[in-house]
Short mmCIF file of C-alpha atoms in Angstrom, two decimals:
data_model
loop_
_atom_site.label_atom_id
_atom_site.label_comp_id
_atom_site.label_asym_id
_atom_site.label_seq_id
_atom_site.Cartn_x
_atom_site.Cartn_y
_atom_site.Cartn_z
CA UNK A 406 28.45 -67.73 -22.66
CA UNK A 407 25.25 -67.04 -20.81
CA UNK A 408 27.13 -66.79 -17.53
CA UNK A 409 29.54 -64.29 -19.08
CA UNK A 410 26.65 -62.09 -20.31
CA UNK A 411 25.01 -62.20 -16.90
CA UNK A 412 28.28 -61.20 -15.28
CA UNK A 413 28.71 -58.25 -17.63
CA UNK A 414 25.14 -57.08 -16.92
CA UNK A 415 25.73 -57.24 -13.17
CA UNK A 416 28.99 -55.32 -13.54
CA UNK A 417 27.29 -52.60 -15.58
CA UNK A 418 24.46 -52.36 -13.03
CA UNK A 419 26.96 -52.03 -10.17
CA UNK A 420 28.83 -49.29 -12.05
CA UNK A 421 25.57 -47.42 -12.71
CA UNK A 422 24.55 -47.59 -9.06
CA UNK A 423 27.99 -46.40 -8.01
CA UNK A 424 27.84 -43.45 -10.42
CA UNK A 425 24.37 -42.50 -9.15
CA UNK A 426 25.53 -42.59 -5.53
CA UNK A 427 28.55 -40.47 -6.40
CA UNK A 428 26.35 -37.92 -8.18
CA UNK A 429 23.98 -37.74 -5.24
CA UNK A 430 26.91 -37.35 -2.88
CA UNK A 431 28.37 -34.53 -4.94
CA UNK A 432 24.99 -32.77 -5.16
CA UNK A 433 24.40 -33.05 -1.42
CA UNK A 434 27.90 -31.81 -0.72
CA UNK A 435 27.36 -28.84 -3.02
CA UNK A 436 24.13 -27.95 -1.27
CA UNK A 437 25.76 -28.18 2.16
CA UNK A 438 28.67 -26.05 0.97
CA UNK A 439 26.27 -23.53 -0.53
CA UNK A 440 24.34 -23.30 2.73
CA UNK A 441 27.57 -22.92 4.67
CA UNK A 442 28.73 -20.12 2.37
CA UNK A 443 25.44 -18.23 2.53
CA UNK A 444 25.88 -14.56 3.35
CA UNK A 445 24.14 -13.86 6.67
CA UNK A 446 25.05 -10.18 6.86
CA UNK A 447 22.12 -7.73 7.08
CA UNK A 448 21.13 -5.28 4.38
CA UNK A 449 20.54 -1.56 4.94
CA UNK A 450 17.23 -0.19 3.59
CA UNK A 451 16.73 3.55 3.14
CA UNK A 452 13.31 4.87 2.09
CA UNK A 453 13.01 8.38 0.63
CA UNK A 454 10.56 10.58 -1.19
CA UNK A 455 6.82 10.05 -0.98
CA UNK A 456 7.33 6.52 0.39
CA UNK A 457 8.94 7.72 3.63
CA UNK A 458 5.70 7.00 5.48
CA UNK A 459 5.92 3.37 4.34
CA UNK A 460 9.39 2.82 5.85
CA UNK A 461 8.48 0.16 8.41
CA UNK A 462 6.05 -1.61 6.10
CA UNK A 463 8.56 -1.71 3.24
CA UNK A 464 11.37 -2.97 5.47
CA UNK A 465 9.20 -5.81 6.77
CA UNK A 466 8.07 -6.76 3.25
CA UNK A 467 11.66 -6.66 1.94
CA UNK A 468 12.85 -8.81 4.83
CA UNK A 469 10.22 -11.42 4.00
CA UNK A 470 11.04 -11.33 0.29
CA UNK A 471 14.80 -11.58 0.68
CA UNK A 472 14.70 -13.78 3.78
CA UNK A 473 17.41 -11.77 5.41
CA UNK A 474 17.79 -9.28 8.24
CA UNK A 475 16.94 -5.69 7.26
CA UNK A 476 18.29 -2.76 9.28
CA UNK A 477 18.17 1.04 9.26
CA UNK A 478 21.17 3.16 8.21
CA UNK A 479 21.76 4.27 11.82
CA UNK A 480 21.99 0.69 13.08
CA UNK A 481 25.38 -0.27 14.62
CA UNK A 482 25.60 -3.21 12.18
CA UNK A 483 25.26 -0.94 9.13
CA UNK A 484 29.02 -0.62 8.43
CA UNK A 485 29.33 -4.42 8.15
CA UNK A 486 26.21 -4.91 6.02
CA UNK A 487 26.21 -6.68 2.67
CA UNK A 488 24.93 -3.56 0.90
CA UNK A 489 22.66 -0.52 0.93
CA UNK A 490 19.24 -0.42 -0.71
CA UNK A 491 17.65 2.94 -1.55
CA UNK A 492 13.92 3.04 -2.36
CA UNK A 493 12.47 6.30 -3.66
CA UNK A 494 8.88 6.99 -4.72
CA UNK A 495 7.71 9.94 -6.78
CA UNK A 496 3.94 10.26 -6.94
CA UNK A 497 4.26 13.17 -9.37
CA UNK A 498 6.00 10.93 -11.93
CA UNK A 499 4.24 7.74 -10.75
CA UNK A 500 7.62 6.06 -10.53
CA UNK A 501 9.47 3.84 -8.06
CA UNK A 502 13.27 3.97 -8.22
CA UNK A 503 15.40 1.34 -6.48
CA UNK A 504 19.18 1.58 -6.15
CA UNK A 505 21.27 -1.21 -4.68
CA UNK A 506 24.92 -0.65 -3.77
CA UNK A 507 26.60 -3.86 -2.59
CA UNK A 508 29.50 -3.72 -0.17
CA UNK A 509 31.72 -5.00 -2.96
CA UNK A 510 30.64 -4.13 -6.45
CA UNK A 511 29.00 -1.43 -8.53
CA UNK A 512 25.61 0.20 -8.04
CA UNK A 513 22.54 -1.26 -9.77
CA UNK A 514 19.43 0.86 -10.36
CA UNK A 515 16.03 0.16 -11.86
CA UNK A 516 12.71 1.98 -12.01
CA UNK A 517 9.14 0.89 -12.57
CA UNK A 518 5.74 2.48 -12.74
CA UNK A 519 4.22 3.04 -9.29
CA UNK A 520 0.75 1.46 -9.00
CA UNK A 521 -1.87 3.79 -7.61
CA UNK A 522 -2.98 1.26 -5.01
CA UNK A 523 -0.90 1.34 -1.84
CA UNK A 524 -0.75 -2.41 -1.32
CA UNK A 525 0.12 -3.04 -4.99
CA UNK A 526 2.82 -0.38 -4.87
CA UNK A 527 4.42 -2.05 -1.85
CA UNK A 528 4.24 -5.46 -3.54
CA UNK A 529 5.70 -4.21 -6.83
CA UNK A 530 8.51 -2.44 -4.99
CA UNK A 531 9.27 -5.58 -2.98
CA UNK A 532 9.47 -7.74 -6.11
CA UNK A 533 11.75 -5.21 -7.80
CA UNK A 534 14.01 -5.19 -4.73
CA UNK A 535 14.18 -8.99 -4.77
CA UNK A 536 15.10 -8.96 -8.46
CA UNK A 537 17.75 -6.32 -7.89
CA UNK A 538 19.42 -7.75 -4.81
CA UNK A 539 19.47 -11.32 -6.07
CA UNK A 540 20.57 -9.99 -9.48
CA UNK A 541 18.25 -12.50 -11.10
CA UNK A 542 18.60 -10.93 -14.53
CA UNK A 543 22.38 -11.28 -14.40
CA UNK A 544 22.07 -14.92 -13.37
CA UNK A 545 19.89 -15.57 -16.42
CA UNK A 546 22.40 -13.89 -18.69
CA UNK A 547 25.30 -15.79 -17.11
CA UNK A 548 23.48 -19.06 -17.60
CA UNK A 549 22.84 -18.19 -21.24
CA UNK A 550 26.51 -17.31 -21.79
CA UNK A 551 27.70 -20.78 -20.69
CA UNK A 552 28.50 -22.84 -23.84
CA UNK A 553 26.74 -26.14 -24.15
CA UNK A 554 28.93 -29.10 -23.27
CA UNK A 555 29.79 -31.33 -26.26
CA UNK A 556 28.26 -34.78 -26.23
CA UNK A 557 30.84 -37.52 -25.84
CA UNK A 558 30.81 -40.44 -28.18
CA UNK A 559 29.95 -43.36 -25.95
CA UNK A 560 30.33 -45.95 -28.72
CA UNK A 561 34.11 -45.80 -29.15
CA UNK A 562 35.23 -43.09 -26.72
CA UNK A 563 37.72 -41.74 -29.27
CA UNK A 564 37.72 -38.58 -31.30
CA UNK A 565 38.52 -40.46 -34.46
CA UNK A 566 35.14 -42.12 -34.47
CA UNK A 567 33.28 -38.80 -34.59
CA UNK A 568 31.40 -38.08 -37.81
CA UNK A 569 33.51 -35.72 -39.94
CA UNK A 570 32.11 -32.41 -41.04
CA UNK A 571 31.65 -32.42 -44.81
CA UNK A 572 33.81 -30.01 -46.71
CA UNK A 573 32.36 -27.34 -48.94
CA UNK A 574 33.15 -27.45 -52.64
CA UNK A 575 33.24 -23.67 -52.93
CA UNK A 576 36.77 -22.43 -52.20
CA UNK A 577 35.44 -19.08 -51.09
CA UNK A 578 33.42 -20.81 -48.36
CA UNK A 579 36.23 -22.90 -46.92
CA UNK A 580 36.26 -25.82 -49.31
CA UNK A 581 39.23 -28.07 -50.07
CA UNK A 582 40.85 -25.39 -52.24
CA UNK A 583 40.46 -22.70 -49.61
CA UNK A 584 43.46 -21.22 -47.77
CA UNK A 585 44.62 -23.31 -44.84
CA UNK A 586 44.77 -20.42 -42.38
CA UNK A 587 43.04 -20.87 -39.00
CA UNK A 588 39.62 -19.19 -39.19
CA UNK A 589 39.88 -18.20 -35.49
CA UNK A 590 43.03 -16.17 -36.21
CA UNK A 591 42.23 -13.17 -38.43
CA UNK A 592 44.73 -12.21 -41.11
CA UNK A 593 46.84 -9.08 -40.63
CA UNK A 594 44.84 -5.97 -41.37
CA UNK A 595 41.50 -7.76 -40.96
CA UNK A 596 39.41 -5.75 -38.53
CA UNK A 597 36.73 -8.43 -38.31
CA UNK A 598 32.98 -7.94 -38.42
CA UNK A 599 31.35 -4.78 -37.24
CA UNK A 600 30.33 -4.78 -33.57
CA UNK A 601 26.71 -5.62 -32.88
CA UNK A 602 24.44 -4.49 -30.07
CA UNK A 603 23.28 -8.09 -29.61
CA UNK A 604 25.55 -9.87 -27.09
CA UNK A 605 27.14 -13.16 -28.10
CA UNK A 606 29.45 -15.71 -26.49
CA UNK A 607 32.88 -16.89 -27.76
CA UNK A 608 31.30 -19.29 -30.23
CA UNK A 609 29.19 -16.52 -31.79
CA UNK A 610 25.92 -17.75 -30.37
CA UNK A 611 23.43 -14.95 -29.69
CA UNK A 612 22.63 -14.44 -26.02
CA UNK A 613 19.03 -13.50 -25.21
CA UNK A 614 18.77 -10.17 -23.45
CA UNK A 615 16.19 -9.04 -20.93
CA UNK A 616 14.00 -6.01 -21.68
CA UNK A 617 14.86 -2.81 -19.88
CA UNK A 618 12.22 -1.82 -17.35
CA UNK A 619 10.80 1.55 -18.32
CA UNK A 620 8.36 3.69 -16.33
CA UNK A 621 4.84 3.14 -17.54
CA UNK A 622 4.28 6.84 -17.16
CA UNK A 623 6.06 7.16 -20.52
CA UNK A 624 3.61 4.79 -22.22
CA UNK A 625 0.91 6.70 -24.05
CA UNK A 626 -2.64 6.16 -22.86
CA UNK A 627 -5.26 4.83 -25.34
CA UNK A 628 -7.34 7.99 -25.39
CA UNK A 629 -4.26 10.09 -26.06
CA UNK A 630 -3.40 7.83 -28.99
CA UNK A 631 -6.85 8.44 -30.44
CA UNK A 632 -6.40 12.17 -30.04
CA UNK A 633 -3.14 12.18 -31.98
CA UNK A 634 -4.97 12.21 -35.31
CA UNK A 635 -8.04 14.16 -34.15
CA UNK A 636 -8.76 17.55 -35.76
CA UNK A 637 -8.71 20.85 -33.90
CA UNK A 638 -11.15 23.73 -33.90
CA UNK A 639 -11.24 26.44 -31.20
CA UNK A 640 -15.05 26.51 -30.73
CA UNK A 641 -17.69 23.79 -31.11
CA UNK A 642 -21.40 23.74 -30.34
CA UNK A 643 -24.10 21.08 -30.15
CA UNK A 644 -27.85 20.80 -29.73
CA UNK A 645 -28.02 17.02 -29.36
CA UNK A 646 -25.07 15.22 -30.84
CA UNK A 647 -24.77 14.51 -33.77
CA UNK A 648 -26.68 17.74 -34.39
CA UNK A 649 -23.46 19.61 -33.78
CA UNK A 650 -20.76 21.52 -35.57
CA UNK A 651 -18.41 18.57 -35.02
CA UNK A 652 -20.86 15.84 -36.09
CA UNK A 653 -18.16 14.25 -38.23
CA UNK A 654 -15.47 14.58 -35.55
CA UNK A 655 -16.76 13.57 -32.11
CA UNK A 656 -13.12 13.35 -30.91
CA UNK A 657 -12.30 16.91 -31.88
CA UNK A 658 -9.83 18.96 -29.83
CA UNK A 659 -11.19 22.34 -28.80
CA UNK A 660 -10.88 25.22 -26.38
CA UNK A 661 -14.59 25.93 -25.92
CA UNK A 662 -17.56 23.57 -26.16
CA UNK A 663 -21.19 24.65 -25.67
CA UNK A 664 -23.79 21.92 -25.25
CA UNK A 665 -27.39 23.11 -25.39
CA UNK A 666 -28.65 19.59 -24.55
CA UNK A 667 -25.88 17.06 -25.15
CA UNK A 668 -22.50 17.45 -26.78
CA UNK A 669 -19.33 15.48 -27.40
CA UNK A 670 -15.69 16.37 -27.76
CA UNK A 671 -12.39 14.54 -27.69
CA UNK A 672 -10.28 16.92 -25.61
CA UNK A 673 -11.02 20.28 -24.05
CA UNK A 674 -8.39 22.78 -23.04
CA UNK A 675 -10.52 25.58 -21.72
CA UNK A 676 -14.31 25.45 -21.07
CA UNK A 677 -16.95 22.77 -21.57
CA UNK A 678 -20.36 24.19 -20.62
CA UNK A 679 -23.98 23.15 -21.10
CA UNK A 680 -26.58 20.66 -19.93
CA UNK A 681 -24.77 17.37 -20.53
CA UNK A 682 -21.22 17.02 -21.80
CA UNK A 683 -19.14 13.99 -22.72
CA UNK A 684 -15.41 14.51 -23.31
CA UNK A 685 -13.71 11.37 -24.58
CA UNK A 686 -10.27 12.16 -23.20
CA UNK A 687 -8.73 14.90 -21.03
CA UNK A 688 -10.16 18.15 -19.72
CA UNK A 689 -7.74 20.93 -18.80
CA UNK A 690 -9.81 23.75 -17.39
CA UNK A 691 -13.48 23.74 -16.39
CA UNK A 692 -16.23 21.29 -17.23
CA UNK A 693 -19.55 22.56 -15.93
CA UNK A 694 -22.87 20.94 -16.80
CA UNK A 695 -26.37 21.28 -15.39
CA UNK A 696 -27.01 17.51 -15.40
CA UNK A 697 -24.04 15.29 -16.30
CA UNK A 698 -20.35 16.02 -16.76
CA UNK A 699 -18.21 13.13 -17.96
CA UNK A 700 -14.52 12.89 -18.93
CA UNK A 701 -13.01 9.72 -20.36
CA UNK A 702 -9.47 10.70 -19.37
CA UNK A 703 -8.00 13.05 -16.82
CA UNK A 704 -9.39 16.27 -15.44
CA UNK A 705 -7.08 19.05 -14.34
CA UNK A 706 -9.11 21.87 -12.90
CA UNK A 707 -12.82 21.89 -12.02
CA UNK A 708 -15.57 19.42 -12.87
CA UNK A 709 -19.05 20.30 -11.59
CA UNK A 710 -22.60 19.26 -12.43
CA UNK A 711 -26.08 19.23 -11.02
CA UNK A 712 -26.47 15.43 -10.83
CA UNK A 713 -23.40 13.37 -11.86
CA UNK A 714 -19.72 14.22 -12.29
CA UNK A 715 -17.66 11.34 -13.68
CA UNK A 716 -13.95 11.01 -14.46
CA UNK A 717 -12.54 7.73 -15.79
CA UNK A 718 -8.97 8.47 -14.74
CA UNK A 719 -7.29 10.96 -12.40
CA UNK A 720 -8.96 14.15 -11.23
CA UNK A 721 -6.54 16.86 -10.14
CA UNK A 722 -8.53 19.70 -8.64
CA UNK A 723 -12.15 19.73 -7.48
CA UNK A 724 -15.05 17.49 -8.46
CA UNK A 725 -18.51 18.54 -7.32
CA UNK A 726 -22.17 17.71 -7.84
CA UNK A 727 -25.41 17.65 -5.93
CA UNK A 728 -25.80 13.88 -6.19
CA UNK A 729 -22.87 11.69 -7.29
CA UNK A 730 -19.15 12.02 -7.95
CA UNK A 731 -16.95 9.27 -9.32
CA UNK A 732 -13.23 9.23 -10.19
CA UNK A 733 -10.57 6.59 -10.36
CA UNK A 734 -8.05 8.73 -8.50
CA UNK A 735 -8.59 12.08 -6.79
CA UNK A 736 -5.80 14.54 -6.16
CA UNK A 737 -7.77 17.30 -4.55
CA UNK A 738 -11.37 17.19 -3.29
CA UNK A 739 -14.74 15.59 -4.02
CA UNK A 740 -17.91 17.34 -2.84
CA UNK A 741 -21.32 15.71 -3.33
CA UNK A 742 -24.00 13.63 -1.64
CA UNK A 743 -22.15 10.43 -2.61
CA UNK A 744 -18.45 10.28 -3.49
CA UNK A 745 -16.79 7.18 -4.93
CA UNK A 746 -13.11 6.82 -5.83
CA UNK A 747 -10.46 4.16 -5.89
CA UNK A 748 -7.72 6.35 -4.46
CA UNK A 749 -7.93 9.72 -2.80
CA UNK A 750 -5.05 12.06 -2.08
CA UNK A 751 -6.89 14.95 -0.52
CA UNK A 752 -10.43 14.97 0.88
CA UNK A 753 -13.92 13.60 0.34
CA UNK A 754 -16.87 15.64 1.62
CA UNK A 755 -20.34 14.08 1.35
CA UNK A 756 -23.13 12.31 3.20
CA UNK A 757 -21.52 9.04 2.08
CA UNK A 758 -17.86 8.68 1.07
CA UNK A 759 -16.44 5.49 -0.42
CA UNK A 760 -12.80 4.91 -1.37
CA UNK A 761 -10.32 2.06 -1.47
CA UNK A 762 -7.27 4.04 -0.32
CA UNK A 763 -7.24 7.48 1.27
CA UNK A 764 -4.31 9.75 2.00
CA UNK A 765 -5.92 12.77 3.58
CA UNK A 766 -9.43 12.62 5.00
CA UNK A 767 -13.06 11.59 4.66
CA UNK A 768 -15.72 13.87 6.12
CA UNK A 769 -19.36 12.81 6.08
CA UNK A 770 -22.13 10.96 7.83
CA UNK A 771 -20.86 7.57 6.62
CA UNK A 772 -17.25 7.04 5.60
CA UNK A 773 -16.02 3.76 4.13
CA UNK A 774 -12.46 3.06 3.01
CA UNK A 775 -9.78 0.42 2.76
CA UNK A 776 -6.49 1.93 3.95
CA UNK A 777 -6.57 5.43 5.44
CA UNK A 778 -3.56 7.60 6.14
CA UNK A 779 -5.13 10.63 7.77
CA UNK A 780 -8.57 11.05 9.34
CA UNK A 781 -12.14 9.79 9.10
CA UNK A 782 -14.69 12.10 10.69
CA UNK A 783 -18.37 11.17 10.63
CA UNK A 784 -21.21 9.44 12.43
CA UNK A 785 -20.09 5.98 11.19
CA UNK A 786 -16.53 5.34 10.08
CA UNK A 787 -15.47 1.99 8.59
CA UNK A 788 -11.98 1.18 7.36
CA UNK A 789 -9.58 -1.71 7.08
CA UNK A 790 -6.54 0.05 8.45
CA UNK A 791 -6.24 3.61 9.76
CA UNK A 792 -2.92 5.32 10.22
CA UNK A 793 -4.27 8.34 11.95
CA UNK A 794 -7.60 9.22 13.58
CA UNK A 795 -11.16 7.91 13.47
CA UNK A 796 -13.61 10.32 15.07
CA UNK A 797 -17.29 9.44 15.11
CA UNK A 798 -20.21 7.94 16.92
CA UNK A 799 -19.29 4.42 15.73
CA UNK A 800 -15.81 3.50 14.49
CA UNK A 801 -14.99 0.11 12.97
CA UNK A 802 -11.62 -1.00 11.62
CA UNK A 803 -9.19 -3.88 11.61
CA UNK A 804 -6.47 -1.68 13.04
CA UNK A 805 -6.56 2.01 13.93
CA UNK A 806 -3.95 4.19 15.60
CA UNK A 807 -6.51 6.41 17.35
CA UNK A 808 -10.28 5.88 17.41
CA UNK A 809 -12.50 8.27 19.38
CA UNK A 810 -16.24 7.67 19.53
CA UNK A 811 -19.16 6.33 21.47
CA UNK A 812 -18.24 2.82 20.26
CA UNK A 813 -14.92 1.97 18.61
CA UNK A 814 -14.26 -1.58 17.46
CA UNK A 815 -11.12 -2.97 15.90
CA UNK A 816 -10.01 -6.47 15.01
CA UNK A 817 -7.23 -6.19 17.57
CA UNK A 818 -9.36 -4.51 20.25
CA UNK A 819 -10.71 -6.09 23.40
CA UNK A 820 -14.14 -5.68 24.97
CA UNK A 821 -13.70 -6.01 28.72
CA UNK A 822 -15.83 -5.52 31.84
CA UNK A 823 -14.56 -2.79 34.15
CA UNK A 824 -15.46 -1.99 37.76
CA UNK A 825 -14.27 0.98 39.81
CA UNK A 826 -14.95 3.30 42.76
CA UNK A 827 -14.47 7.06 43.05
CA UNK A 828 -14.43 9.74 45.70
CA UNK A 829 -15.93 12.94 44.28
CA UNK A 830 -17.14 11.91 40.85
CA UNK A 831 -18.56 8.54 41.82
CA UNK A 832 -19.73 7.90 45.37
CA UNK A 833 -20.42 4.18 44.90
CA UNK A 834 -19.85 1.16 42.67
CA UNK A 835 -19.66 1.73 38.90
CA UNK A 836 -19.89 -1.08 36.34
CA UNK A 837 -19.29 -0.78 32.62
CA UNK A 838 -17.73 -2.05 29.39
CA UNK A 839 -14.32 -0.99 28.10
CA UNK A 840 -13.44 -0.93 24.37
CA UNK A 841 -9.64 -1.12 24.20
CA UNK A 842 -7.79 -0.31 20.97
CA UNK A 843 -4.12 0.18 20.19
CA UNK A 844 -3.73 3.68 21.61
CA UNK A 845 -7.23 4.60 22.78
CA UNK A 846 -10.02 3.20 24.88
CA UNK A 847 -13.65 4.08 25.64
CA UNK A 848 -15.75 3.14 28.62
CA UNK A 849 -19.53 3.07 28.86
CA UNK A 850 -20.68 2.59 32.45
CA UNK A 851 -23.66 2.80 34.78
CA UNK A 852 -23.23 4.08 38.33
CA UNK A 853 -25.07 5.19 41.41
CA UNK A 854 -24.43 8.54 43.09
CA UNK A 855 -24.94 8.60 46.88
CA UNK A 856 -25.16 12.12 48.29
CA UNK A 857 -26.25 13.45 51.67
CA UNK A 858 -29.65 14.56 50.44
CA UNK A 859 -30.13 12.88 47.07
CA UNK A 860 -29.95 9.41 45.56
CA UNK A 861 -29.91 8.87 41.82
CA UNK A 862 -28.27 6.83 39.07
CA UNK A 863 -25.94 8.07 36.35
CA UNK A 864 -24.25 7.14 33.08
CA UNK A 865 -20.54 7.65 32.53
CA UNK A 866 -18.62 8.00 29.26
CA UNK A 867 -14.84 7.90 29.36
CA UNK A 868 -12.24 8.45 26.63
CA UNK A 869 -8.69 7.48 27.42
CA UNK A 870 -5.27 7.55 25.79
CA UNK A 871 -2.51 5.01 26.42
CA UNK A 872 0.59 7.06 27.22
CA UNK A 873 2.54 3.78 27.12
CA UNK A 874 1.99 1.11 24.50
CA UNK A 875 -0.08 -1.55 26.26
CA UNK A 876 1.57 -4.91 26.81
CA UNK A 877 0.06 -8.18 27.92
CA UNK A 878 1.96 -7.92 31.21
CA UNK A 879 3.47 -4.83 32.68
CA UNK A 880 2.86 -1.29 33.84
CA UNK A 881 0.04 0.78 32.34
CA UNK A 882 -0.13 4.56 32.25
CA UNK A 883 -3.21 6.30 30.83
CA UNK A 884 -4.71 9.77 30.52
CA UNK A 885 -8.49 10.00 30.42
CA UNK A 886 -11.37 12.47 30.34
CA UNK A 887 -15.10 11.89 30.59
CA UNK A 888 -18.56 13.03 31.53
CA UNK A 889 -21.20 11.89 34.02
CA UNK A 890 -24.93 12.48 33.46
CA UNK A 891 -27.32 12.13 36.37
CA UNK A 892 -30.85 10.92 35.66
CA UNK A 893 -32.83 12.49 38.51
CA UNK A 894 -30.74 15.03 40.37
CA UNK A 895 -32.54 17.66 42.48
CA UNK A 896 -32.85 21.10 40.94
CA UNK A 897 -30.30 22.59 43.32
CA UNK A 898 -27.71 19.95 42.38
CA UNK A 899 -25.63 19.49 39.24
CA UNK A 900 -26.79 17.13 36.48
CA UNK A 901 -23.62 17.01 34.42
CA UNK A 902 -20.05 16.56 35.58
CA UNK A 903 -16.78 16.50 33.67
CA UNK A 904 -13.58 14.93 34.91
CA UNK A 905 -10.00 14.13 34.02
CA UNK A 906 -7.67 11.51 35.50
CA UNK A 907 -4.10 10.31 35.40
CA UNK A 908 -4.29 6.53 35.72
CA UNK A 909 -1.62 3.98 36.56
CA UNK A 910 -1.80 0.27 37.14
CA UNK A 911 -0.47 -3.19 36.47
CA UNK A 912 -1.56 -5.77 33.91
CA UNK A 913 -1.47 -9.20 35.47
CA UNK A 914 -2.52 -10.96 32.25
CA UNK A 915 -3.67 -10.27 28.71
CA UNK A 916 -7.15 -9.33 29.93
CA UNK A 917 -6.92 -8.53 33.67
CA UNK A 918 -5.45 -5.39 35.21
CA UNK A 919 -5.75 -3.34 38.41
CA UNK A 920 -5.62 0.43 38.25
CA UNK A 921 -5.84 3.55 40.33
CA UNK A 922 -5.64 7.23 39.60
CA UNK A 923 -6.29 10.79 40.63
CA UNK A 924 -7.56 13.93 38.97
CA UNK A 925 -10.16 16.68 39.19
CA UNK A 926 -13.92 16.89 38.72
CA UNK A 927 -15.88 19.92 37.55
CA UNK A 928 -19.63 20.39 38.14
CA UNK A 929 -21.83 23.39 37.36
CA UNK A 930 -24.71 23.94 39.82
CA UNK A 931 -27.54 26.44 39.29
CA UNK A 932 -26.01 28.93 41.73
CA UNK A 933 -22.49 27.65 42.11
CA UNK A 934 -19.71 25.60 40.52
CA UNK A 935 -17.71 22.75 41.94
CA UNK A 936 -14.06 21.91 41.33
CA UNK A 937 -12.78 19.12 43.54
CA UNK A 938 -10.04 16.47 43.57
CA UNK A 939 -11.03 12.96 42.66
CA UNK A 940 -9.49 9.54 43.35
CA UNK A 941 -10.45 6.30 41.60
CA UNK A 942 -9.54 2.62 41.94
CA UNK A 943 -10.78 -0.41 40.06
CA UNK A 944 -10.12 -3.49 37.99
CA UNK A 945 -10.38 -4.63 34.35
CA UNK A 946 -11.33 -8.22 33.60
#
C-alpha cells in the first residue's frame, strides 16, 4: 500500500511539473507573438497654438514616452503612419488639448489644465499623449468588463456535486411557487428596468468608470470661493484696520478703497489707494500705495507702490515699485530695483531680475532665470537654457542659441587656445583664448604690432557667428567682427582699429581646426583714416 501511495504522489508531481512547463511555454509563446505583432509604424505629431515653439521638444518627449518613431506631417512616411496626434496649447484658457486620430478608428480627444511651468507643461502633455495613444483608460474598462471565470469543482469534477442555491420561500421573489419562466427572457410587453448611466456587463455587475478630465481653469480658486458670500459696498475707508468702515467685513467687495495708514478689502474692482493696502483676492483696476501694495489673488491692471508690490497669483499688466516686486506669474512688465517671479510672459526691468521661466526678456544689471525664450540683456546674465540671445559683459548658461559678451560660458561650450597671423590688422603673432558656443564665439587675444616706425602691443576682442552649425569634423564657415586697442601707439598713429572677416577652415578633430580668411580693417588716425584689406590665417587647438 505504501508503494502505491508513493507511486500516486510521483504521478501527481510529474503532472504538476508538466502543467507548469506547458503554462510557461504558452506564456513565452504569447510574449513572442505579441512582440512579433507589435506595430512599428511611425506616428504623426502636429503642434499648434501657443505650443508651436515647443514642436521639436514635444516630439522628442513623445517619442521617448511612446517608444516609437515620431514624424512631421510633411514626412514621406506620413500616409502610412499608425495615426495623427494633434497637440494644441491655449495660454489664454490655460488648457492643453490633445486629439488622436488612428489610421483605423475614431478620434479620441482629451484636455487638461496647462501648468504654468514650461517643463511641467511638456511633461503633463507627454503623459496625456501616452494615455491617449495607448488608450489606457479603455484597456482598464475592457478588463473590468471581462466576467470572472467560474471556479471548477476539483473534488468531483461534475456539475452535480456543486452546492445548490437555496430557493426562496416567497413566491414573488422566485420561490418554489413562482412562475417557471426563464428570468433571462422577459415576458411579452415587459420593457425591463430603466436604463442607467452606470455601465454594467451582461451579468449586471457594475463596471467602474474613469473620471472625465476637466480643465482646472474651470475649478474655482479658494479666494474666489471666500468672496462668494462676501458683502458688497461701493466705497470703504480705513485708518488702521480694524478702524475702518468694513471692520466687520475684511473680505468686502468694493469699487473704491482709501487707506490712510493700512486697510483691507476682499476684492477691488476699481481703485485701491493709500499708504498700505491688502486685498485678499483679485484687483481689477489700479492698486497704488505709498509703501506696500499686496493682492492675494490676481491683478489685472496696474499695481504700484513706493517699497513693495506683491501679487500671490497672476499679474496681467504692470507691476512697479522703487524696491521690490513679486508675482507668481507676470503677463506684462515688472519695473523695480529687484523683480522676482516664477514665470514671466513679457519683460522684467530692474537692477536684479529673477525668474524661473521667461518668455520675453530680462533687462538689468544682473539677470537670473531658468528657461528663457527671448533675450537677456545686462552686465551679468545667468540662465539654464536660452532660446534666443544673451547680451552682456558675462554670460553663463547650460545652453544658449546666441551669447554675445566679453566672456560667454555654456555647459556645451569649449575654451580653446587660438593662434593666428594677419596682414594689415595684425603684423605679427597673436595668441588668445576662444570661447566657442553653439552659434557664437568670442576671442580674447594679445598681439604685437610691428610697424615701420613704431613697436607696441595690443589687445584684440573678436565676436564671431557660425554660419554653418559646427561639427566635430568638417568644414567651418564663420563671420566675425572685432576691435584692436594699441597700448602705446605714437600720436600720429591710430590707437583703435575695427575689422571684419569672412573665415573658412577645416576641423580635423573635436578641438583642433585650421582656418583662414579675408576682410577689411578700418583705422582712424588724427589727420587721416585707413581702410585696407586684411588676410588672416591660424589654428585652434
